């Protein structure tokens, strides 16, 4: 059966690789719509290849009504109504940042399965989204490589018998840099990830290790496990994508070359396996896999995220995510130092009490409040 798919964020790093996977599996998928923020050039190429019925350009030239036979729409409500009315089987949620929560929520509310790359939505709305998914029957299949690994290591096993889950982290580009030199790193150095080629925001998150912090929270909600069983280990080669250990002493790992097309194809094809274009690893050629504990003094964002995870408060999770988005954007614009990111996040998070919000509108309100708070901190303390 052909799977009908909608893609949010098709022009990004995940979106382009998803298009690559879809094109390798002729007859397996029909793309009903594509969407981007403003990159019409890339969208046009994708329209020519995939011939979707619709494409949404949220921030582009509103005069464009059609490209080839594809109808072009321009608003977030157009996107949300396509999700709920077009009878798609799967939404690939691959926008960057908190804005991805609206389409993710809409798909889950409509009982549509979600291939989830947009981790910011599950960090901010984890409890609500997963509870809603249980009620509507929507399956959330992770795209994030660690969560795809964990998902696969849990398959066919009893979750009650899990002793611990360990997410691997590459350690980013500054793995060998001493802590006290990090205030001086440039945007260019930060964007040079050793193993993965990704969008700018997640590449900065990998360098601060906020990415792993977001992923710990993502894992808690996606797999409905207590915070205490989640760990992080640095594994610079990025071959083991995460492991699950069971009470009988078995540890199950998922391995593969660091290429996002593997977890993307797993999420798109699920429960079938489809072609990804990625070779399987040659164990004999991989001579050296190393692991060590992360240094919380160096990776302050990871420490903040672990504390926020342990607090269990979604107000703090939303605040952390929002402040991080603001700070990363300022860093990319060269307005603050690399090390200011953690400071801004910390100050924002701890200006809020450990509370819970319980519906989607409150999540939006809390996100706005957290952004206003961190913008104020940036103005008064950093002059930006
Ligand atoms: P990119 O920055 O490469 O792409 C982002 C995509 O989202 C683009 O298509 C962009 O459109 C679109 N977009 C931007 N703003 C909005 C908006 N307000 N509403 C709707 N769409 C928008 O990001 P990545 O592909 O790297 O990451 C996407 C998500 O996947 C993130 O949440 C990231 O954390 C997660 N992820 C990414 C991985 C990777 O390898 N890249 C790995 C694991 C998770 P336009 O091109 O027009 O700007
Ligand atoms: Mg990841």
Short mmCIF file of C-alpha atoms and ligand atoms in Angstrom, two decimals:
data_model
loop_
_atom_site.label_atom_id
_atom_site.label_comp_id
_atom_site.label_asym_id
_atom_site.label_seq_id
_atom_site.Cartn_x
_atom_site.Cartn_y
_atom_site.Cartn_z
CA UNK A 1 0.00 0.00 0.00
CA UNK A 2 1.26 3.47 -0.86
CA UNK A 3 1.82 5.59 2.23
CA UNK A 4 0.52 9.18 1.93
CA UNK A 5 2.95 11.61 3.51
CA UNK A 6 3.02 15.32 4.36
CA UNK A 7 6.36 16.99 5.12
CA UNK A 8 6.82 20.03 7.35
CA UNK A 9 10.30 21.51 6.87
CA UNK A 10 11.03 19.73 3.57
CA UNK A 11 13.78 22.17 2.56
CA UNK A 12 15.87 21.63 5.71
CA UNK A 13 18.59 19.11 6.43
CA UNK A 14 16.14 16.41 7.60
CA UNK A 15 13.56 17.34 4.95
CA UNK A 16 16.04 17.04 2.05
CA UNK A 17 17.29 13.68 3.29
CA UNK A 18 13.69 12.49 3.63
CA UNK A 19 13.08 13.49 0.00
CA UNK A 20 16.18 11.48 -0.95
CA UNK A 21 14.80 8.41 0.88
CA UNK A 22 11.36 8.80 -0.70
CA UNK A 23 12.86 9.01 -4.20
CA UNK A 24 14.80 5.77 -3.58
CA UNK A 25 11.58 3.90 -2.79
CA UNK A 26 9.47 4.36 -5.90
CA UNK A 27 5.86 3.32 -5.37
CA UNK A 28 6.14 3.25 -1.55
CA UNK A 29 5.18 6.86 -0.80
CA UNK A 30 2.95 9.58 -2.19
CA UNK A 31 3.87 13.07 -1.02
CA UNK A 32 0.66 15.07 -0.58
CA UNK A 33 2.29 18.30 0.59
CA UNK A 34 5.65 19.88 1.22
CA UNK A 35 6.29 22.94 3.35
CA UNK A 36 9.05 25.37 4.17
CA UNK A 37 9.56 28.75 5.71
CA UNK A 38 11.01 30.72 2.78
CA UNK A 39 13.34 28.61 0.60
CA UNK A 40 11.28 28.64 -2.61
CA UNK A 41 14.23 27.59 -4.79
CA UNK A 42 14.70 24.27 -3.00
CA UNK A 43 10.95 23.80 -2.75
CA UNK A 44 10.61 24.26 -6.50
CA UNK A 45 13.15 21.47 -7.12
CA UNK A 46 11.27 19.18 -4.73
CA UNK A 47 7.94 19.99 -6.40
CA UNK A 48 9.38 18.98 -9.78
CA UNK A 49 10.56 15.65 -8.34
CA UNK A 50 7.61 14.73 -6.13
CA UNK A 51 4.63 16.52 -7.72
CA UNK A 52 2.68 17.09 -4.48
CA UNK A 53 -0.87 18.46 -4.58
CA UNK A 54 0.08 21.34 -2.26
CA UNK A 55 3.08 23.24 -0.98
CA UNK A 56 3.13 25.79 1.82
CA UNK A 57 5.62 28.67 1.95
CA UNK A 58 5.05 30.36 5.28
CA UNK A 59 7.29 33.36 4.87
CA UNK A 60 7.62 33.65 1.09
CA UNK A 61 6.24 35.66 -1.80
CA UNK A 62 2.49 35.60 -1.22
CA UNK A 63 1.89 36.30 -4.94
CA UNK A 64 2.93 32.77 -5.94
CA UNK A 65 -0.23 30.67 -6.34
CA UNK A 66 1.04 27.70 -8.35
CA UNK A 67 4.30 25.93 -9.25
CA UNK A 68 3.77 23.36 -12.04
CA UNK A 69 0.47 21.72 -10.96
CA UNK A 70 1.09 22.24 -7.24
CA UNK A 71 -1.12 24.73 -5.43
CA UNK A 72 0.93 27.07 -3.23
CA UNK A 73 -0.50 28.15 0.12
CA UNK A 74 0.95 30.62 2.59
CA UNK A 75 -0.42 30.49 6.11
CA UNK A 76 -0.02 28.31 9.17
CA UNK A 77 -3.79 27.72 9.19
CA UNK A 78 -3.55 26.42 5.59
CA UNK A 79 -0.88 24.00 6.79
CA UNK A 80 -2.93 22.87 9.78
CA UNK A 81 -6.03 22.36 7.67
CA UNK A 82 -4.09 20.28 5.12
CA UNK A 83 -2.90 18.06 7.97
CA UNK A 84 -6.42 17.48 9.26
CA UNK A 85 -8.27 17.20 5.92
CA UNK A 86 -5.96 15.54 3.39
CA UNK A 87 -6.14 12.01 4.82
CA UNK A 88 -2.40 11.57 5.06
CA UNK A 89 -1.02 8.44 6.78
CA UNK A 90 2.09 10.11 8.15
CA UNK A 91 3.35 13.61 8.92
CA UNK A 92 7.11 14.14 8.91
CA UNK A 93 7.54 16.92 11.46
CA UNK A 94 10.91 18.42 10.56
CA UNK A 95 10.65 22.17 11.08
CA UNK A 96 13.24 23.64 13.41
CA UNK A 97 12.29 25.07 16.81
CA UNK A 98 9.16 25.50 18.89
CA UNK A 99 7.09 26.53 15.85
CA UNK A 100 7.03 22.82 14.95
CA UNK A 101 4.63 22.13 17.80
CA UNK A 102 1.51 23.36 15.95
CA UNK A 103 1.69 20.91 13.02
CA UNK A 104 2.85 18.11 15.35
CA UNK A 105 -0.11 18.73 17.67
CA UNK A 106 -2.56 18.96 14.76
CA UNK A 107 -1.43 15.61 13.35
CA UNK A 108 -1.63 13.88 16.73
CA UNK A 109 -5.05 15.42 17.41
CA UNK A 110 -6.25 14.08 14.05
CA UNK A 111 -4.95 10.56 14.87
CA UNK A 112 -2.24 10.75 12.18
CA UNK A 113 1.10 9.04 12.77
CA UNK A 114 4.06 11.39 13.18
CA UNK A 115 7.67 10.82 12.17
CA UNK A 116 9.11 13.22 14.71
CA UNK A 117 12.33 15.11 14.05
CA UNK A 118 11.20 18.36 15.70
CA UNK A 119 12.43 17.59 19.22
CA UNK A 120 11.57 21.08 20.50
CA UNK A 121 7.86 20.22 20.32
CA UNK A 122 8.18 17.12 22.50
CA UNK A 123 10.47 18.93 24.97
CA UNK A 124 7.89 21.70 25.39
CA UNK A 125 4.74 19.63 25.11
CA UNK A 126 5.84 16.08 25.92
CA UNK A 127 3.20 15.12 28.44
CA UNK A 128 0.32 16.65 26.50
CA UNK A 129 1.38 15.33 23.10
CA UNK A 130 2.01 11.77 24.29
CA UNK A 131 -1.25 11.68 26.29
CA UNK A 132 -3.16 12.95 23.25
CA UNK A 133 -1.44 10.36 21.02
CA UNK A 134 -2.62 7.56 23.34
CA UNK A 135 -6.19 8.81 23.03
CA UNK A 136 -6.24 9.34 19.26
CA UNK A 137 -4.16 6.27 18.35
CA UNK A 138 -1.49 8.37 16.62
CA UNK A 139 1.94 6.71 16.70
CA UNK A 140 4.96 8.95 17.27
CA UNK A 141 7.96 7.38 15.55
CA UNK A 142 11.23 9.10 16.38
CA UNK A 143 13.57 10.44 13.69
CA UNK A 144 16.28 11.55 16.11
CA UNK A 145 19.01 8.92 15.71
CA UNK A 146 19.31 8.16 19.45
CA UNK A 147 15.57 7.73 19.86
CA UNK A 148 15.32 5.66 16.71
CA UNK A 149 18.02 3.43 18.23
CA UNK A 150 16.21 3.19 21.57
CA UNK A 151 12.90 2.47 19.81
CA UNK A 152 14.55 -0.39 17.94
CA UNK A 153 16.30 -1.72 21.07
CA UNK A 154 12.93 -1.78 22.88
CA UNK A 155 11.09 -3.60 20.11
CA UNK A 156 9.98 -7.08 21.19
CA UNK A 157 11.07 -6.49 24.79
CA UNK A 158 9.22 -5.81 28.02
CA UNK A 159 9.68 -2.15 28.98
CA UNK A 160 9.22 -3.00 32.67
CA UNK A 161 12.45 -5.02 32.50
CA UNK A 162 14.57 -2.07 31.33
CA UNK A 163 17.32 -1.22 33.83
CA UNK A 164 18.74 1.84 32.05
CA UNK A 165 18.80 3.72 28.75
CA UNK A 166 22.01 5.40 27.62
CA UNK A 167 22.03 8.04 24.90
CA UNK A 168 25.31 8.43 23.07
CA UNK A 169 26.68 11.88 22.22
CA UNK A 170 29.46 12.80 19.83
CA UNK A 171 30.70 15.56 22.13
CA UNK A 172 30.57 18.05 19.23
CA UNK A 173 33.41 20.07 17.72
CA UNK A 174 34.90 21.23 21.03
CA UNK A 175 35.45 17.85 22.56
CA UNK A 176 39.20 18.42 22.83
CA UNK A 177 39.07 22.12 23.72
CA UNK A 178 39.78 23.12 27.31
CA UNK A 179 36.72 24.65 29.06
CA UNK A 180 38.35 28.02 29.55
CA UNK A 181 38.88 28.56 25.80
CA UNK A 182 35.20 28.15 24.93
CA UNK A 183 34.32 31.84 25.35
CA UNK A 184 36.46 32.56 22.31
CA UNK A 185 35.13 30.04 19.79
CA UNK A 186 33.72 31.45 16.55
CA UNK A 187 30.43 30.73 14.81
CA UNK A 188 32.38 29.03 11.96
CA UNK A 189 34.18 26.65 14.34
CA UNK A 190 30.92 25.87 16.12
CA UNK A 191 29.19 24.98 12.86
CA UNK A 192 31.86 22.41 11.92
CA UNK A 193 30.39 19.25 13.42
CA UNK A 194 32.84 16.33 13.29
CA UNK A 195 30.34 13.57 12.33
CA UNK A 196 26.91 14.90 11.30
CA UNK A 197 25.82 17.43 8.70
CA UNK A 198 22.78 19.24 10.12
CA UNK A 199 20.92 22.58 10.25
CA UNK A 200 22.59 25.50 12.06
CA UNK A 201 20.49 25.46 15.24
CA UNK A 202 21.00 21.78 16.07
CA UNK A 203 24.70 22.05 15.19
CA UNK A 204 25.13 24.78 17.83
CA UNK A 205 23.02 22.67 20.24
CA UNK A 206 25.41 19.76 19.64
CA UNK A 207 28.42 21.95 20.45
CA UNK A 208 26.88 23.13 23.76
CA UNK A 209 25.41 19.64 24.33
CA UNK A 210 22.01 21.26 24.89
CA UNK A 211 21.05 18.89 22.09
CA UNK A 212 21.67 15.90 24.37
CA UNK A 213 19.78 17.67 27.16
CA UNK A 214 16.78 18.17 24.86
CA UNK A 215 17.11 14.51 23.85
CA UNK A 216 17.01 13.28 27.46
CA UNK A 217 13.67 15.06 27.92
CA UNK A 218 12.53 13.78 24.51
CA UNK A 219 13.39 10.21 25.61
CA UNK A 220 11.52 10.57 28.90
CA UNK A 221 8.29 11.43 27.10
CA UNK A 222 8.61 9.29 23.98
CA UNK A 223 9.34 6.14 25.97
CA UNK A 224 7.43 7.07 29.15
CA UNK A 225 10.34 6.17 31.44
CA UNK A 226 11.53 7.71 34.73
CA UNK A 227 14.27 10.35 34.47
CA UNK A 228 16.52 8.31 36.80
CA UNK A 229 17.13 5.53 34.26
CA UNK A 230 18.33 7.91 31.52
CA UNK A 231 22.07 8.50 31.04
CA UNK A 232 24.44 10.11 28.56
CA UNK A 233 27.82 8.84 27.43
CA UNK A 234 30.20 10.54 25.02
CA UNK A 235 31.05 8.32 22.05
CA UNK A 236 33.05 10.42 19.56
CA UNK A 237 32.75 7.99 16.62
CA UNK A 238 28.89 8.14 16.52
CA UNK A 239 28.57 4.49 15.46
CA UNK A 240 26.51 3.22 18.42
CA UNK A 241 23.44 5.45 18.41
CA UNK A 242 22.18 4.50 21.90
CA UNK A 243 21.76 1.41 24.09
CA UNK A 244 19.09 -0.12 26.30
CA UNK A 245 20.17 -2.31 29.25
CA UNK A 246 17.85 -4.93 30.76
CA UNK A 247 17.66 -6.37 34.27
CA UNK A 248 19.26 -9.66 33.15
CA UNK A 249 22.54 -7.93 32.23
CA UNK A 250 21.87 -7.73 28.48
CA UNK A 251 22.60 -4.46 26.73
CA UNK A 252 21.13 -4.00 23.26
CA UNK A 253 22.62 -1.39 20.93
CA UNK A 254 21.78 -0.08 17.46
CA UNK A 255 24.76 0.62 15.22
CA UNK A 256 25.22 2.36 11.90
CA UNK A 257 27.23 5.03 10.11
CA UNK A 258 26.27 8.56 11.18
CA UNK A 259 23.83 9.24 8.34
CA UNK A 260 20.35 10.52 9.21
CA UNK A 261 18.82 8.70 6.25
CA UNK A 262 18.87 5.53 8.38
CA UNK A 263 16.57 6.81 11.16
CA UNK A 264 14.56 8.86 8.63
CA UNK A 265 13.88 5.77 6.52
CA UNK A 266 12.99 3.77 9.65
CA UNK A 267 10.39 6.39 10.66
CA UNK A 268 9.00 6.85 7.15
CA UNK A 269 8.71 3.15 6.41
CA UNK A 270 7.64 1.87 9.85
CA UNK A 271 6.69 -0.93 10.38
CA UNK A 272 8.37 -1.87 7.07
CA UNK A 273 12.10 -1.35 6.47
CA UNK A 274 12.84 0.61 3.29
CA UNK A 275 15.96 1.57 1.35
CA UNK A 276 17.91 4.46 2.83
CA UNK A 277 20.96 4.59 0.56
CA UNK A 278 23.21 4.04 3.60
CA UNK A 279 25.69 1.15 3.63
CA UNK A 280 25.74 -1.22 6.59
CA UNK A 281 28.81 -0.90 8.80
CA UNK A 282 31.86 -3.02 8.23
CA UNK A 283 32.77 -4.11 11.77
CA UNK A 284 36.28 -5.21 10.80
CA UNK A 285 37.04 -1.68 9.58
CA UNK A 286 35.78 -0.04 12.77
CA UNK A 287 38.73 -0.69 14.99
CA UNK A 288 38.10 1.79 17.74
CA UNK A 289 34.91 2.66 19.62
CA UNK A 290 35.46 4.80 22.71
CA UNK A 291 33.18 6.05 25.47
CA UNK A 292 33.49 8.44 28.39
CA UNK A 293 31.46 10.48 30.84
CA UNK A 294 30.45 14.03 29.89
CA UNK A 295 32.05 16.84 31.88
CA UNK A 296 29.24 18.97 33.33
CA UNK A 297 31.59 21.89 34.01
CA UNK A 298 32.38 22.07 30.34
CA UNK A 299 28.90 21.28 29.04
CA UNK A 300 26.83 23.57 31.28
CA UNK A 301 23.75 23.36 29.05
CA UNK A 302 23.66 19.60 29.57
CA UNK A 303 23.80 20.10 33.34
CA UNK A 304 20.91 22.61 33.20
CA UNK A 305 18.86 20.18 31.10
CA UNK A 306 19.53 17.27 33.49
CA UNK A 307 18.34 19.42 36.42
CA UNK A 308 15.26 20.53 34.48
CA UNK A 309 14.52 16.91 33.54
CA UNK A 310 14.80 15.85 37.18
CA UNK A 311 12.50 18.69 38.29
CA UNK A 312 9.76 17.16 36.10
CA UNK A 313 8.33 20.68 35.60
CA UNK A 314 7.17 21.39 32.08
CA UNK A 315 7.28 25.15 32.79
CA UNK A 316 11.04 24.82 33.23
CA UNK A 317 11.29 22.63 30.10
CA UNK A 318 9.44 25.22 27.99
CA UNK A 319 11.54 28.04 29.50
CA UNK A 320 14.79 26.17 28.81
CA UNK A 321 13.86 25.45 25.21
CA UNK A 322 12.67 29.00 24.50
CA UNK A 323 15.73 30.65 26.10
CA UNK A 324 18.01 28.31 24.18
CA UNK A 325 16.37 29.24 20.86
CA UNK A 326 16.78 32.96 21.64
CA UNK A 327 20.42 32.56 22.76
CA UNK A 328 21.45 30.34 19.82
CA UNK A 329 20.00 32.85 17.37
CA UNK A 330 21.95 35.69 19.02
CA UNK A 331 25.13 33.60 18.94
CA UNK A 332 24.62 32.83 15.23
CA UNK A 333 24.18 36.58 14.65
CA UNK A 334 27.51 37.08 16.50
CA UNK A 335 25.88 39.20 19.22
CA UNK A 336 26.88 37.02 22.19
CA UNK A 337 29.70 34.61 23.07
CA UNK A 338 29.35 30.82 22.87
CA UNK A 339 29.48 30.53 26.68
CA UNK A 340 26.75 33.17 27.10
CA UNK A 341 24.25 30.65 25.71
CA UNK A 342 24.34 28.54 28.89
CA UNK A 343 24.24 31.63 31.13
CA UNK A 344 21.17 33.07 29.38
CA UNK A 345 19.39 29.71 29.51
CA UNK A 346 20.21 29.26 33.20
CA UNK A 347 19.06 32.75 34.18
CA UNK A 348 15.82 32.37 32.24
CA UNK A 349 15.02 28.92 33.60
CA UNK A 350 15.57 29.90 37.22
CA UNK A 351 13.39 32.98 36.97
CA UNK A 352 10.41 30.58 36.81
CA UNK A 353 8.92 28.38 39.54
CA UNK A 354 8.79 24.58 39.07
CA UNK A 355 5.19 24.43 37.88
CA UNK A 356 3.07 22.47 35.41
CA UNK A 357 0.93 23.74 32.58
CA UNK A 358 -1.70 21.38 31.34
CA UNK A 359 -3.04 22.39 27.95
CA UNK A 360 -1.67 23.42 24.60
CA UNK A 361 -2.75 27.08 24.86
CA UNK A 362 -0.91 27.39 28.17
CA UNK A 363 2.19 25.94 26.51
CA UNK A 364 2.04 28.68 23.86
CA UNK A 365 1.58 31.35 26.56
CA UNK A 366 4.46 29.97 28.60
CA UNK A 367 6.73 29.89 25.55
CA UNK A 368 5.99 33.58 24.85
CA UNK A 369 6.59 34.52 28.47
CA UNK A 370 9.91 32.63 28.54
CA UNK A 371 11.02 34.36 25.31
CA UNK A 372 10.13 37.78 26.74
CA UNK A 373 12.05 36.97 29.91
CA UNK A 374 15.18 35.85 28.11
CA UNK A 375 15.06 38.81 25.70
CA UNK A 376 14.92 41.09 28.74
CA UNK A 377 17.91 39.30 30.30
CA UNK A 378 19.83 39.64 27.03
CA UNK A 379 19.09 43.40 26.93
CA UNK A 380 19.87 44.23 30.54
CA UNK A 381 22.86 41.92 31.06
CA UNK A 382 24.43 41.55 27.61
CA UNK A 383 23.30 44.79 25.92
CA UNK A 384 21.76 42.98 22.93
P1 LIG B 1 17.12 23.10 9.16
O1 LIG B 1 17.40 24.44 9.72
O2 LIG B 1 18.09 22.50 8.19
O3 LIG B 1 15.69 23.10 8.42
C1 LIG B 1 14.56 23.62 9.05
C2 LIG B 1 13.35 23.45 8.17
O4 LIG B 1 12.22 24.05 8.84
C3 LIG B 1 13.46 24.16 6.82
O5 LIG B 1 12.67 23.47 5.88
C4 LIG B 1 12.84 25.53 7.12
O6 LIG B 1 12.38 26.20 5.95
C5 LIG B 1 11.68 25.10 8.02
N1 LIG B 1 11.22 26.15 8.91
C6 LIG B 1 11.95 27.13 9.51
N2 LIG B 1 11.16 27.89 10.28
C7 LIG B 1 9.91 27.38 10.17
C8 LIG B 1 8.65 27.74 10.71
N3 LIG B 1 8.52 28.79 11.54
N4 LIG B 1 7.57 26.99 10.40
C9 LIG B 1 7.69 25.94 9.55
N5 LIG B 1 8.85 25.56 8.98
C10 LIG B 1 9.94 26.27 9.30
O7 LIG B 1 16.87 22.13 10.41
P2 LIG B 1 17.19 20.57 10.53
O8 LIG B 1 16.60 19.85 9.36
O9 LIG B 1 18.59 20.37 10.90
O10 LIG B 1 16.35 20.21 11.84
C11 LIG B 1 14.93 20.08 11.84
C12 LIG B 1 14.50 19.46 13.15
O11 LIG B 1 15.01 18.14 13.23
C13 LIG B 1 15.03 20.21 14.40
O12 LIG B 1 14.08 20.16 15.41
C14 LIG B 1 16.26 19.38 14.79
O13 LIG B 1 16.53 19.45 16.17
C15 LIG B 1 15.79 17.97 14.41
N6 LIG B 1 16.88 17.04 14.13
C16 LIG B 1 17.74 17.31 13.10
C17 LIG B 1 18.79 16.45 12.80
C18 LIG B 1 19.70 16.69 11.64
O14 LIG B 1 20.53 15.84 11.34
N7 LIG B 1 19.60 17.79 10.93
C19 LIG B 1 19.03 15.25 13.64
C20 LIG B 1 18.03 15.04 14.66
C21 LIG B 1 17.01 15.90 14.88
P3 LIG B 1 13.40 27.14 5.09
O15 LIG B 1 14.37 26.20 4.46
O16 LIG B 1 12.52 27.81 4.12
O17 LIG B 1 14.03 28.07 6.09
MG1 LIG B 2 20.09 13.17 17.99
#
